[in-house]
């Protein structure tokens, strides 16, 4: 095998106990012994991060974000040092580094910091000494030299940032599933693993609630053209490759069906039917940093219209509040809020050249007696809003309807 630089990231379940850490050490050292340079990025063991959050709450439920980050960053330090010890036991040269030793510079946003740059000199020096480098995921330092964390699930993003900085040949994300599936296998028994998927499809699936990769990691991988692979640390089987263009794209035009329950719908009812109303509503929401997803405007009775839109559940209260506060300026009758909805989407990069995908999706829902509340489409996806109680069934009937063509050859 040609010598390559490979970044390998291992999630919390892959390093949960001593045996699993030994297993990870074996994967890393096998890659190293095959002649590659290896940088491994680790998450905290199992539920460690949750446990640390609980510990903090016990002492002070209002602890500052700075101190929380100081605490949470320790989880990764434990898994990395233990893994380095396991590699020492195997007899390979290794060094573990914290986020700051590895050169992760972030903005000052404690708890959800963004990576500004990775000054990877230390990592490079260690690689030149032919050492395996183990780096703590999920963390860096800000301009005050304080420890910051990148937000839950942020280790994926740490790994991709190192891969981008070092121009690694491959960034492997090891987890407890075999790869990216055409639908949640717990929900859809005949869902199957995808061999390949494009960055854009992966971004859609991630943001639609198929929680395989941290969204920011996929965005970064796309921007820096990092070859990603999602695979299992347990099975030893090939995983799913995430890249710019997949070779089967011409044939495969549907990659997956995803569900997102984390949304709420607001309907602003009885708006005047005059220009500027949508502008007023959505600029107010934008100013309050509310992210709006699907928007639907409909003609109401007489001279009025309604505008409905969806937001994440976390943004619902703020959205409602800012609109109510500006009720007179906007001019509406009332706001109708609904929480018991879910978004179900079909995603595929080849969809744009295949008319009729939406029609067949709607047909499948119609045959199952599932009512559609709202629809939105883009070049690579069609999303519908359905009642939350019917969401799982909707995923199944849509997946069944496209079974023969979803995810390419099986
Ligand atoms: N340990 C952190 C978390 O649980 C980061 C990660 O797992 O990626 O969110
Ligand atoms: Mg974790």
Short mmCIF file of C-alpha atoms and ligand atoms in Angstrom, two decimals:
data_model
loop_
_atom_site.label_atom_id
_atom_site.label_comp_id
_atom_site.label_asym_id
_atom_site.label_seq_id
_atom_site.Cartn_x
_atom_site.Cartn_y
_atom_site.Cartn_z
CA UNK A 1 0.00 0.00 0.00
CA UNK A 2 1.17 3.52 -0.84
CA UNK A 3 2.08 5.48 2.24
CA UNK A 4 -0.71 7.86 3.10
CA UNK A 5 -1.69 10.28 5.83
CA UNK A 6 -4.87 9.06 7.45
CA UNK A 7 -6.95 10.79 10.12
CA UNK A 8 -9.11 8.41 12.13
CA UNK A 9 -11.84 9.59 14.47
CA UNK A 10 -13.41 7.35 17.10
CA UNK A 11 -16.73 8.21 18.75
CA UNK A 12 -17.68 7.75 22.38
CA UNK A 13 -19.13 4.26 21.99
CA UNK A 14 -15.97 3.06 20.22
CA UNK A 15 -13.81 3.93 23.25
CA UNK A 16 -16.39 3.20 25.97
CA UNK A 17 -14.31 0.70 28.00
CA UNK A 18 -10.85 -0.87 28.23
CA UNK A 19 -11.57 -3.60 25.66
CA UNK A 20 -12.92 -1.11 23.17
CA UNK A 21 -9.93 1.15 23.68
CA UNK A 22 -7.69 -1.83 22.97
CA UNK A 23 -9.73 -2.50 19.84
CA UNK A 24 -9.27 1.12 18.72
CA UNK A 25 -5.54 0.92 19.48
CA UNK A 26 -5.38 -2.15 17.26
CA UNK A 27 -7.16 -0.39 14.36
CA UNK A 28 -4.81 2.59 14.69
CA UNK A 29 -1.64 0.50 14.93
CA UNK A 30 -2.69 -1.76 12.04
CA UNK A 31 -3.07 1.36 9.89
CA UNK A 32 0.31 2.60 11.12
CA UNK A 33 2.06 -0.73 10.56
CA UNK A 34 0.76 -0.76 6.99
CA UNK A 35 3.06 2.22 6.43
CA UNK A 36 0.73 5.16 6.94
CA UNK A 37 1.04 8.27 9.06
CA UNK A 38 -1.87 8.26 11.49
CA UNK A 39 -3.52 11.02 13.48
CA UNK A 40 -6.39 9.74 15.63
CA UNK A 41 -9.04 12.02 17.13
CA UNK A 42 -11.05 10.62 20.03
CA UNK A 43 -14.31 11.49 21.74
CA UNK A 44 -14.88 11.05 25.45
CA UNK A 45 -15.70 7.52 26.62
CA UNK A 46 -19.38 6.51 26.41
CA UNK A 47 -21.63 8.89 28.33
CA UNK A 48 -18.76 10.74 29.98
CA UNK A 49 -19.73 14.14 28.59
CA UNK A 50 -23.32 13.76 29.83
CA UNK A 51 -22.05 12.61 33.22
CA UNK A 52 -19.77 15.64 33.47
CA UNK A 53 -22.69 17.94 32.66
CA UNK A 54 -24.68 16.27 35.46
CA UNK A 55 -21.79 16.68 37.88
CA UNK A 56 -21.64 20.39 37.10
CA UNK A 57 -25.38 20.79 37.61
CA UNK A 58 -25.07 19.15 41.03
CA UNK A 59 -22.59 21.81 42.13
CA UNK A 60 -23.97 24.83 40.33
CA UNK A 61 -26.81 24.69 37.79
CA UNK A 62 -25.80 28.16 36.62
CA UNK A 63 -22.10 27.43 36.18
CA UNK A 64 -20.36 29.73 33.72
CA UNK A 65 -19.75 28.40 30.23
CA UNK A 66 -16.04 28.93 30.68
CA UNK A 67 -15.89 26.58 33.65
CA UNK A 68 -18.16 24.09 31.90
CA UNK A 69 -15.74 23.93 28.98
CA UNK A 70 -12.85 23.49 31.38
CA UNK A 71 -14.72 20.49 32.78
CA UNK A 72 -16.09 18.95 29.57
CA UNK A 73 -12.73 19.01 27.81
CA UNK A 74 -11.38 16.53 30.36
CA UNK A 75 -13.50 13.68 28.98
CA UNK A 76 -11.48 13.57 25.77
CA UNK A 77 -8.23 13.89 27.70
CA UNK A 78 -9.04 10.65 29.52
CA UNK A 79 -9.86 8.62 26.40
CA UNK A 80 -6.80 9.93 24.54
CA UNK A 81 -4.27 9.21 27.25
CA UNK A 82 -5.74 5.73 27.81
CA UNK A 83 -5.61 4.99 24.10
CA UNK A 84 -2.00 6.17 23.92
CA UNK A 85 -1.18 3.81 26.78
CA UNK A 86 -2.85 0.93 24.89
CA UNK A 87 -0.72 1.77 21.86
CA UNK A 88 2.43 1.89 24.02
CA UNK A 89 1.50 -1.59 25.22
CA UNK A 90 1.32 -2.78 21.61
CA UNK A 91 4.78 -1.32 21.16
CA UNK A 92 4.25 1.51 18.67
CA UNK A 93 5.57 5.07 19.17
CA UNK A 94 2.73 7.37 20.16
CA UNK A 95 1.97 10.74 21.73
CA UNK A 96 -1.37 12.15 22.87
CA UNK A 97 -2.11 15.87 22.63
CA UNK A 98 -4.86 18.09 24.00
CA UNK A 99 -6.70 20.53 21.73
CA UNK A 100 -4.37 23.38 22.58
CA UNK A 101 -1.20 21.31 22.23
CA UNK A 102 -2.47 20.25 18.80
CA UNK A 103 -2.94 23.92 17.84
CA UNK A 104 -6.73 24.26 17.72
CA UNK A 105 -7.57 27.96 17.81
CA UNK A 106 -11.23 28.84 18.13
CA UNK A 107 -13.38 31.92 18.58
CA UNK A 108 -14.37 32.71 22.14
CA UNK A 109 -17.84 31.16 22.02
CA UNK A 110 -17.66 28.83 25.01
CA UNK A 111 -19.80 25.73 24.59
CA UNK A 112 -20.18 26.11 20.84
CA UNK A 113 -16.87 27.52 19.62
CA UNK A 114 -15.92 27.68 15.95
CA UNK A 115 -12.49 26.58 14.79
CA UNK A 116 -10.54 29.52 13.36
CA UNK A 117 -7.39 27.66 12.42
CA UNK A 118 -5.30 24.66 13.33
CA UNK A 119 -1.62 25.48 13.84
CA UNK A 120 -0.49 21.94 13.22
CA UNK A 121 3.28 22.35 13.66
CA UNK A 122 3.37 20.13 16.73
CA UNK A 123 1.37 17.41 15.00
CA UNK A 124 3.69 17.61 11.98
CA UNK A 125 6.81 17.39 14.16
CA UNK A 126 5.46 14.31 15.88
CA UNK A 127 4.53 12.69 12.56
CA UNK A 128 8.05 13.43 11.30
CA UNK A 129 9.34 11.48 14.30
CA UNK A 130 7.19 8.60 13.04
CA UNK A 131 4.88 8.75 16.02
CA UNK A 132 1.19 8.02 16.02
CA UNK A 133 -0.54 11.21 17.17
CA UNK A 134 -3.70 11.01 19.29
CA UNK A 135 -5.63 14.28 19.61
CA UNK A 136 -8.53 15.17 21.89
CA UNK A 137 -11.64 15.95 19.87
CA UNK A 138 -14.22 18.64 20.57
CA UNK A 139 -11.94 21.39 21.91
CA UNK A 140 -9.45 24.18 21.38
CA UNK A 141 -8.38 27.43 22.97
CA UNK A 142 -9.61 30.97 22.35
CA UNK A 143 -7.73 34.27 22.26
CA UNK A 144 -7.71 34.41 26.07
CA UNK A 145 -5.91 31.04 26.12
CA UNK A 146 -9.01 29.55 27.69
CA UNK A 147 -10.26 26.09 26.79
CA UNK A 148 -13.34 26.07 24.56
CA UNK A 149 -15.50 23.19 23.32
CA UNK A 150 -17.03 22.91 19.88
CA UNK A 151 -20.60 21.88 20.73
CA UNK A 152 -22.00 18.39 21.27
CA UNK A 153 -20.75 15.88 18.76
CA UNK A 154 -17.94 18.25 17.80
CA UNK A 155 -15.16 15.66 17.56
CA UNK A 156 -16.12 14.90 13.95
CA UNK A 157 -15.40 18.51 13.15
CA UNK A 158 -12.04 18.35 14.98
CA UNK A 159 -11.05 15.36 12.84
CA UNK A 160 -12.07 17.00 9.57
CA UNK A 161 -10.24 20.20 10.56
CA UNK A 162 -7.01 18.25 11.08
CA UNK A 163 -7.53 16.34 7.82
CA UNK A 164 -8.09 19.63 5.95
CA UNK A 165 -5.07 21.31 7.54
CA UNK A 166 -2.70 18.41 6.90
CA UNK A 167 -4.25 17.65 3.51
CA UNK A 168 -4.77 14.09 4.63
CA UNK A 169 -5.52 11.45 2.04
CA UNK A 170 -8.49 10.16 4.01
CA UNK A 171 -10.51 11.01 7.10
CA UNK A 172 -12.20 7.96 8.58
CA UNK A 173 -15.01 8.50 11.07
CA UNK A 174 -15.39 5.31 13.13
CA UNK A 175 -18.69 4.87 14.92
CA UNK A 176 -21.07 2.13 16.08
CA UNK A 177 -22.95 1.81 12.79
CA UNK A 178 -21.66 0.43 9.49
CA UNK A 179 -22.11 3.68 7.63
CA UNK A 180 -24.86 5.90 6.28
CA UNK A 181 -28.13 4.10 5.60
CA UNK A 182 -30.97 4.78 3.15
CA UNK A 183 -33.19 5.25 6.22
CA UNK A 184 -32.95 4.66 9.97
CA UNK A 185 -32.54 0.85 10.13
CA UNK A 186 -34.38 0.74 13.46
CA UNK A 187 -37.39 2.15 11.66
CA UNK A 188 -37.09 0.61 8.24
CA UNK A 189 -35.97 -3.03 8.35
CA UNK A 190 -35.01 -3.17 4.67
CA UNK A 191 -32.91 0.00 4.79
CA UNK A 192 -29.40 -0.66 3.52
CA UNK A 193 -25.98 0.86 3.74
CA UNK A 194 -24.86 3.30 1.08
CA UNK A 195 -21.43 2.75 -0.43
CA UNK A 196 -21.10 6.40 -1.38
CA UNK A 197 -22.92 9.68 -0.89
CA UNK A 198 -22.20 13.26 -1.92
CA UNK A 199 -21.41 16.02 0.58
CA UNK A 200 -24.63 17.81 -0.33
CA UNK A 201 -26.76 14.75 0.25
CA UNK A 202 -24.98 14.07 3.53
CA UNK A 203 -25.61 17.64 4.63
CA UNK A 204 -29.29 17.29 3.88
CA UNK A 205 -29.52 13.96 5.66
CA UNK A 206 -27.59 15.25 8.67
CA UNK A 207 -29.70 18.36 9.01
CA UNK A 208 -32.84 16.27 8.50
CA UNK A 209 -32.07 14.31 11.58
CA UNK A 210 -30.05 11.30 10.37
CA UNK A 211 -27.50 11.73 13.12
CA UNK A 212 -24.39 10.12 11.73
CA UNK A 213 -22.06 13.08 11.33
CA UNK A 214 -21.81 16.50 12.95
CA UNK A 215 -23.18 18.90 10.35
CA UNK A 216 -20.28 21.32 10.62
CA UNK A 217 -17.86 18.50 9.84
CA UNK A 218 -19.59 17.79 6.54
CA UNK A 219 -19.66 21.48 5.61
CA UNK A 220 -15.96 21.68 6.33
CA UNK A 221 -15.21 18.47 4.43
CA UNK A 222 -17.03 19.88 1.41
CA UNK A 223 -15.23 23.21 1.58
CA UNK A 224 -11.77 21.62 1.79
CA UNK A 225 -12.59 18.56 -0.29
CA UNK A 226 -11.70 16.11 2.46
CA UNK A 227 -12.36 12.47 1.58
CA UNK A 228 -14.54 11.16 4.37
CA UNK A 229 -15.50 7.63 5.20
CA UNK A 230 -18.03 6.65 7.88
CA UNK A 231 -17.49 3.13 9.18
CA UNK A 232 -17.90 0.86 12.16
CA UNK A 233 -15.10 0.32 14.66
CA UNK A 234 -16.59 -3.09 15.45
CA UNK A 235 -17.39 -4.77 12.15
CA UNK A 236 -14.24 -4.21 10.09
CA UNK A 237 -16.41 -3.80 6.98
CA UNK A 238 -16.05 -0.98 4.45
CA UNK A 239 -18.28 1.97 5.29
CA UNK A 240 -19.84 4.84 3.36
CA UNK A 241 -17.62 7.25 1.43
CA UNK A 242 -18.66 10.90 1.49
CA UNK A 243 -17.25 12.94 -1.40
CA UNK A 244 -17.96 15.52 -4.07
CA UNK A 245 -19.32 13.32 -6.83
CA UNK A 246 -20.15 9.67 -6.48
CA UNK A 247 -19.53 7.37 -9.37
CA UNK A 248 -23.00 5.85 -9.41
CA UNK A 249 -24.68 9.22 -9.39
CA UNK A 250 -26.17 8.89 -12.83
CA UNK A 251 -28.01 5.77 -11.87
CA UNK A 252 -28.73 6.42 -8.23
CA UNK A 253 -30.97 9.33 -7.81
CA UNK A 254 -32.39 8.63 -4.41
CA UNK A 255 -30.01 8.24 -1.47
CA UNK A 256 -32.23 8.23 1.53
CA UNK A 257 -35.37 9.05 3.44
CA UNK A 258 -35.00 11.02 6.65
CA UNK A 259 -37.21 12.26 9.42
CA UNK A 260 -36.91 15.32 11.64
CA UNK A 261 -39.15 15.60 14.67
CA UNK A 262 -37.40 18.57 16.10
CA UNK A 263 -39.57 21.19 14.41
CA UNK A 264 -42.58 23.37 15.12
CA UNK A 265 -44.93 25.13 12.75
CA UNK A 266 -46.20 28.65 13.22
CA UNK A 267 -49.06 30.04 11.15
CA UNK A 268 -49.60 33.79 11.14
CA UNK A 269 -53.29 34.03 10.36
CA UNK A 270 -55.29 36.96 8.98
CA UNK A 271 -52.54 39.09 7.47
CA UNK A 272 -53.40 42.02 5.23
CA UNK A 273 -53.03 41.11 1.60
CA UNK A 274 -50.55 43.89 0.84
CA UNK A 275 -46.88 44.11 -0.13
CA UNK A 276 -44.11 44.02 2.49
CA UNK A 277 -45.77 41.68 4.97
CA UNK A 278 -43.48 38.70 4.39
CA UNK A 279 -40.51 41.05 4.53
CA UNK A 280 -41.60 42.38 7.93
CA UNK A 281 -42.15 38.94 9.41
CA UNK A 282 -38.97 37.31 8.20
CA UNK A 283 -36.69 40.25 8.87
CA UNK A 284 -37.94 40.33 12.46
CA UNK A 285 -37.23 36.62 12.77
CA UNK A 286 -33.80 37.00 11.19
CA UNK A 287 -32.93 39.78 13.63
CA UNK A 288 -33.80 37.41 16.46
CA UNK A 289 -31.54 34.76 14.89
CA UNK A 290 -34.44 32.41 14.23
CA UNK A 291 -33.73 30.00 11.40
CA UNK A 292 -36.78 29.51 9.23
CA UNK A 293 -37.14 26.38 7.14
CA UNK A 294 -40.29 25.67 5.08
CA UNK A 295 -42.45 28.70 4.24
CA UNK A 296 -45.95 28.60 2.84
CA UNK A 297 -48.17 31.55 1.98
CA UNK A 298 -51.82 30.93 1.36
CA UNK A 299 -54.78 33.08 0.44
CA UNK A 300 -57.20 33.33 3.31
CA UNK A 301 -60.76 34.54 3.36
CA UNK A 302 -61.73 37.91 1.88
CA UNK A 303 -58.83 40.28 1.80
CA UNK A 304 -56.46 38.37 4.07
CA UNK A 305 -53.71 35.83 3.73
CA UNK A 306 -51.86 33.43 6.04
CA UNK A 307 -48.15 32.72 6.23
CA UNK A 308 -46.96 29.47 7.80
CA UNK A 309 -43.39 28.46 8.45
CA UNK A 310 -41.38 25.93 10.40
CA UNK A 311 -38.57 26.49 12.90
CA UNK A 312 -36.64 24.17 15.18
CA UNK A 313 -38.42 23.46 18.47
CA UNK A 314 -35.73 25.42 20.31
CA UNK A 315 -36.57 28.58 18.33
CA UNK A 316 -40.34 28.33 18.60
CA UNK A 317 -40.81 30.46 21.70
CA UNK A 318 -38.57 33.27 20.47
CA UNK A 319 -40.29 33.28 17.08
CA UNK A 320 -43.74 33.50 18.62
CA UNK A 321 -42.68 36.17 21.09
CA UNK A 322 -41.08 38.49 18.55
CA UNK A 323 -44.11 38.29 16.26
CA UNK A 324 -46.61 38.86 19.08
CA UNK A 325 -44.59 41.86 20.24
CA UNK A 326 -44.87 43.34 16.76
CA UNK A 327 -48.48 42.37 16.17
CA UNK A 328 -49.64 45.91 15.40
CA UNK A 329 -46.74 46.70 13.10
CA UNK A 330 -47.24 43.50 11.14
CA UNK A 331 -51.02 43.40 11.33
CA UNK A 332 -52.48 39.94 11.84
CA UNK A 333 -55.31 38.20 13.64
CA UNK A 334 -53.55 35.47 15.59
CA UNK A 335 -50.70 32.95 15.55
CA UNK A 336 -51.41 29.28 15.45
CA UNK A 337 -48.62 27.04 16.79
CA UNK A 338 -48.30 23.34 16.28
CA UNK A 339 -45.70 21.06 17.83
CA UNK A 340 -46.97 17.65 16.78
CA UNK A 341 -45.50 17.67 13.31
CA UNK A 342 -42.47 16.10 11.66
CA UNK A 343 -40.62 16.68 8.45
CA UNK A 344 -40.04 13.68 6.23
CA UNK A 345 -37.70 14.10 3.28
CA UNK A 346 -36.37 12.15 0.37
CA UNK A 347 -32.84 13.12 -0.67
CA UNK A 348 -30.91 12.46 -3.86
CA UNK A 349 -28.34 14.30 -5.92
CA UNK A 350 -29.66 12.83 -9.16
CA UNK A 351 -33.23 13.93 -8.48
CA UNK A 352 -32.94 17.07 -10.52
CA UNK A 353 -32.73 15.02 -13.73
CA UNK A 354 -35.53 12.67 -12.80
CA UNK A 355 -38.95 14.27 -12.88
CA UNK A 356 -41.76 12.58 -11.01
CA UNK A 357 -39.94 11.86 -7.75
CA UNK A 358 -42.22 14.23 -5.84
CA UNK A 359 -45.34 12.80 -7.49
CA UNK A 360 -44.39 9.25 -6.54
CA UNK A 361 -43.61 10.30 -2.99
CA UNK A 362 -47.03 11.97 -2.67
CA UNK A 363 -48.68 8.91 -4.20
CA UNK A 364 -47.08 6.66 -1.58
CA UNK A 365 -48.38 8.93 1.19
CA UNK A 366 -51.83 9.10 -0.40
CA UNK A 367 -52.02 5.29 -0.66
CA UNK A 368 -51.15 5.11 3.03
CA UNK A 369 -53.78 7.69 3.92
CA UNK A 370 -51.19 10.12 5.29
CA UNK A 371 -52.06 13.79 5.02
CA UNK A 372 -49.44 16.32 3.87
CA UNK A 373 -49.46 19.68 5.65
CA UNK A 374 -46.70 21.50 3.81
CA UNK A 375 -44.28 20.75 1.00
CA UNK A 376 -40.90 22.14 0.06
CA UNK A 377 -38.48 21.11 -2.63
CA UNK A 378 -34.90 21.83 -3.66
CA UNK A 379 -32.67 20.39 -6.34
CA UNK A 380 -31.75 17.45 -4.18
CA UNK A 381 -34.70 16.92 -1.85
CA UNK A 382 -38.43 16.91 -1.39
CA UNK A 383 -39.73 17.48 2.13
CA UNK A 384 -43.24 17.13 3.47
CA UNK A 385 -44.69 18.04 6.82
CA UNK A 386 -46.85 15.33 8.35
CA UNK A 387 -48.44 14.64 11.70
CA UNK A 388 -45.75 13.39 14.09
CA UNK A 389 -47.74 10.25 14.89
CA UNK A 390 -47.54 9.26 11.22
CA UNK A 391 -43.92 10.18 10.61
CA UNK A 392 -42.40 6.71 11.05
CA UNK A 393 -44.99 5.13 8.80
CA UNK A 394 -44.41 7.88 6.23
CA UNK A 395 -40.69 7.08 6.17
CA UNK A 396 -41.47 3.40 5.65
CA UNK A 397 -43.99 3.81 2.84
CA UNK A 398 -41.76 6.26 0.99
CA UNK A 399 -38.74 3.99 1.40
CA UNK A 400 -40.83 1.05 0.11
CA UNK A 401 -42.08 3.03 -2.87
CA UNK A 402 -38.53 3.80 -3.98
CA UNK A 403 -37.03 0.53 -2.81
CA UNK A 404 -35.75 -0.64 -6.19
CA UNK A 405 -33.87 2.54 -6.92
CA UNK A 406 -32.83 3.82 -3.52
CA UNK A 407 -29.12 3.84 -2.77
CA UNK A 408 -28.09 2.18 -6.01
CA UNK A 409 -27.39 -1.50 -6.61
CA UNK A 410 -27.83 -3.75 -3.60
N1 LIG B 1 -17.74 14.16 23.82
C1 LIG B 1 -18.44 15.18 23.10
C2 LIG B 1 -19.92 14.89 23.12
O1 LIG B 1 -20.34 13.88 23.63
C3 LIG B 1 -17.94 15.39 21.71
C4 LIG B 1 -18.15 14.24 20.77
O2 LIG B 1 -18.54 13.16 21.19
O3 LIG B 1 -17.94 14.42 19.58
O4 LIG B 1 -20.68 15.69 22.63
MG1 LIG B 2 -19.77 11.79 22.67
#
